[in-house]
Amino acid sequence: MRVESAGASAGPEAPSCSGDPVPELVGRLGCGHWNSPFDVIAIRFLCCDQWFPCLHCHDEVSNHPIRPWPRHRHDEHAVLCRMCGTTLLITDYLGARGCSGCGAVFNPGCALHAPVYFGV
């Protein structure tokens, strides 16, 4: 499994649900829509190359539809564990129950939204 660490001090810049810049998502749990202890990831959206905790956060600050990652690009780092800053390949995330960097457990309910993000 290939992973790349984003680093705790240099996480990706992304808008928060309110649209305000958040210099890093690492260490920030949940969002205004999903806030269980297992909601620990952020997705890099293909349509705008921005990181968001969920599709609703994306929609609140974007003026375009979500475009899922096509299968032939599932070898890209597009999932961030906000607990430790590890980024995962889409293929590795889709088969994982938790972060390979820190062991944080992922919300199994997120699989329901996988087709929105990843074109499975």
C-alpha atoms as a printed R data frame, in Angstrom:
    type eleno elety resid chain resno       x      y       z
1   ATOM     1    CA   MET     A     1   0.000  0.000   0.000
2   ATOM     2    CA   ARG     A     2   1.504  3.333  -1.078
3   ATOM     3    CA   VAL     A     3   0.932  6.268   1.210
4   ATOM     4    CA   GLU     A     4   2.290  9.762   1.327
5   ATOM     5    CA   SER     A     5   2.415 11.814   4.488
6   ATOM     6    CA   ALA     A     6   1.058 15.332   4.269
7   ATOM     7    CA   GLY     A     7   2.706 16.218   7.570
8   ATOM     8    CA   ALA     A     8   0.972 17.720  10.575
9   ATOM     9    CA   SER     A     9   2.221 21.235   9.922
10  ATOM    10    CA   ALA     A    10   1.767 21.313   6.169
11  ATOM    11    CA   GLY     A    11  -1.658 19.832   5.557
12  ATOM    12    CA   PRO     A    12  -3.537 20.746   2.395
13  ATOM    13    CA   GLU     A    13  -5.285 24.071   2.311
14  ATOM    14    CA   ALA     A    14  -9.034 23.748   1.973
15  ATOM    15    CA   PRO     A    15 -12.125 25.800   2.552
16  ATOM    16    CA   SER     A    16 -14.159 24.969   5.615
17  ATOM    17    CA   CYS     A    17 -17.899 24.466   5.378
18  ATOM    18    CA   SER     A    18 -18.285 28.206   5.907
19  ATOM    19    CA   GLY     A    19 -15.949 28.934   2.993
20  ATOM    20    CA   ASP     A    20 -13.220 30.372   5.214
21  ATOM    21    CA   PRO     A    21  -9.732 29.082   4.421
22  ATOM    22    CA   VAL     A    22  -8.504 26.367   6.741
23  ATOM    23    CA   PRO     A    23  -4.712 26.155   6.462
24  ATOM    24    CA   GLU     A    24  -4.755 22.483   7.401
25  ATOM    25    CA   LEU     A    25  -7.316 19.783   7.958
26  ATOM    26    CA   VAL     A    26  -5.026 17.566  10.016
27  ATOM    27    CA   GLY     A    27  -6.375 17.187  13.545
28  ATOM    28    CA   ARG     A    28  -9.789 18.601  12.679
29  ATOM    29    CA   LEU     A    29 -12.504 16.013  13.125
30  ATOM    30    CA   GLY     A    30 -15.876 15.938  11.494
31  ATOM    31    CA   CYS     A    31 -17.722 18.773   9.879
32  ATOM    32    CA   GLY     A    32 -21.154 20.299  10.241
33  ATOM    33    CA   HIS     A    33 -22.706 17.300   8.494
34  ATOM    34    CA   TRP     A    34 -20.883 14.200   9.753
35  ATOM    35    CA   ASN     A    35 -19.225 14.308  13.145
36  ATOM    36    CA   SER     A    36 -18.772 10.829  14.567
37  ATOM    37    CA   PRO     A    37 -15.330  9.849  15.874
38  ATOM    38    CA   PHE     A    38 -14.920  7.818  12.668
39  ATOM    39    CA   ASP     A    39 -15.371 10.774  10.317
40  ATOM    40    CA   VAL     A    40 -11.652 11.417   9.991
41  ATOM    41    CA   ILE     A    41 -11.012 11.780   6.280
42  ATOM    42    CA   ALA     A    42 -11.073 14.545   3.722
43  ATOM    43    CA   ILE     A    43 -11.408 14.038  -0.006
44  ATOM    44    CA   ARG     A    44  -9.525 15.909  -2.718
45  ATOM    45    CA   PHE     A    45 -12.277 16.666  -5.197
46  ATOM    46    CA   LEU     A    46 -11.345 16.170  -8.837
47  ATOM    47    CA   CYS     A    47 -13.653 18.949 -10.042
48  ATOM    48    CA   CYS     A    48 -11.823 21.733  -8.189
49  ATOM    49    CA   ASP     A    49  -8.660 20.149  -6.714
50  ATOM    50    CA   GLN     A    50  -9.757 21.248  -3.227
51  ATOM    51    CA   TRP     A    51  -9.947 19.190  -0.012
52  ATOM    52    CA   PHE     A    52 -13.278 18.875   1.822
53  ATOM    53    CA   PRO     A    53 -14.491 16.642   4.665
54  ATOM    54    CA   CYS     A    54 -17.676 15.722   2.767
55  ATOM    55    CA   LEU     A    55 -19.775 16.307  -0.328
56  ATOM    56    CA   HIS     A    56 -22.066 18.707   1.537
57  ATOM    57    CA   CYS     A    57 -19.124 20.896   2.622
58  ATOM    58    CA   HIS     A    58 -18.041 20.977  -1.029
59  ATOM    59    CA   ASP     A    59 -21.504 21.932  -2.225
60  ATOM    60    CA   GLU     A    60 -21.881 24.738   0.318
61  ATOM    61    CA   VAL     A    61 -18.911 26.681  -1.043
62  ATOM    62    CA   SER     A    62 -18.701 25.549  -4.676
63  ATOM    63    CA   ASN     A    63 -20.677 26.679  -7.664
64  ATOM    64    CA   HIS     A    64 -20.130 23.510  -9.690
65  ATOM    65    CA   PRO     A    65 -21.230 19.872  -9.516
66  ATOM    66    CA   ILE     A    66 -19.021 17.169  -8.051
67  ATOM    67    CA   ARG     A    67 -17.112 15.195 -10.664
68  ATOM    68    CA   PRO     A    68 -16.063 11.735  -9.464
69  ATOM    69    CA   TRP     A    69 -12.551 10.422  -9.972
70  ATOM    70    CA   PRO     A    70 -12.626  8.066 -12.989
71  ATOM    71    CA   ARG     A    71 -11.391  4.509 -12.415
72  ATOM    72    CA   HIS     A    72  -8.272  5.016 -14.508
73  ATOM    73    CA   ARG     A    73  -7.160  7.708 -11.994
74  ATOM    74    CA   HIS     A    74  -7.743  5.696  -8.810
75  ATOM    75    CA   ASP     A    75  -3.963  5.493  -8.379
76  ATOM    76    CA   GLU     A    76  -3.853  9.120  -7.184
77  ATOM    77    CA   HIS     A    77  -3.589 10.433  -3.635
78  ATOM    78    CA   ALA     A    78  -7.047 11.877  -3.021
79  ATOM    79    CA   VAL     A    79  -7.915 10.826   0.552
80  ATOM    80    CA   LEU     A    80  -6.443 12.476   3.626
81  ATOM    81    CA   CYS     A    81  -6.518 11.059   7.143
82  ATOM    82    CA   ARG     A    82  -7.104 14.155   9.231
83  ATOM    83    CA   MET     A    83  -5.828 12.366  12.326
84  ATOM    84    CA   CYS     A    84  -2.227 12.044  11.137
85  ATOM    85    CA   GLY     A    85  -1.906 13.706   7.728
86  ATOM    86    CA   THR     A    86  -1.357 10.552   5.699
87  ATOM    87    CA   THR     A    87  -2.720 10.680   2.180
88  ATOM    88    CA   LEU     A    88  -3.943  7.500   0.562
89  ATOM    89    CA   LEU     A    89  -4.379  6.353  -2.984
90  ATOM    90    CA   ILE     A    90  -8.035  6.012  -3.898
91  ATOM    91    CA   THR     A    91  -7.573  2.271  -4.544
92  ATOM    92    CA   ASP     A    92  -6.031  1.783  -1.109
93  ATOM    93    CA   TYR     A    93  -8.726  3.812   0.634
94  ATOM    94    CA   LEU     A    94 -11.555  1.902  -1.048
95  ATOM    95    CA   GLY     A    95 -10.207 -1.361   0.366
96  ATOM    96    CA   ALA     A    96  -9.264 -0.061   3.811
97  ATOM    97    CA   ARG     A    97 -11.054 -0.088   7.138
98  ATOM    98    CA   GLY     A    98  -8.636  2.395   8.637
99  ATOM    99    CA   CYS     A    99  -5.594  4.572   8.108
100 ATOM   100    CA   SER     A   100  -2.346  2.798   7.311
101 ATOM   101    CA   GLY     A   101  -0.466  5.669   8.938
102 ATOM   102    CA   CYS     A   102  -2.070  5.857  12.387
103 ATOM   103    CA   GLY     A   103  -4.697  3.127  12.529
104 ATOM   104    CA   ALA     A   104  -7.662  5.510  12.839
105 ATOM   105    CA   VAL     A   105 -10.824  3.635  11.910
106 ATOM   106    CA   PHE     A   106 -12.788  4.980   8.954
107 ATOM   107    CA   ASN     A   107 -16.563  5.366   9.022
108 ATOM   108    CA   PRO     A   108 -17.962  2.326   7.166
109 ATOM   109    CA   GLY     A   109 -20.967  4.453   6.168
110 ATOM   110    CA   CYS     A   110 -18.709  6.506   3.906
111 ATOM   111    CA   ALA     A   111 -18.839  3.623   1.433
112 ATOM   112    CA   LEU     A   112 -22.380  4.734   0.597
113 ATOM   113    CA   HIS     A   113 -20.931  7.921  -0.906
114 ATOM   114    CA   ALA     A   114 -18.005  6.278  -2.728
115 ATOM   115    CA   PRO     A   115 -19.708  6.489  -6.144
116 ATOM   116    CA   VAL     A   116 -20.130 10.250  -5.704
117 ATOM   117    CA   TYR     A   117 -16.405 10.716  -5.044
118 ATOM   118    CA   PHE     A   118 -14.733  7.897  -6.938
119 ATOM   119    CA   GLY     A   119 -16.840  6.612  -9.810
120 ATOM   120    CA   VAL     A   120 -16.813  3.008  -8.603
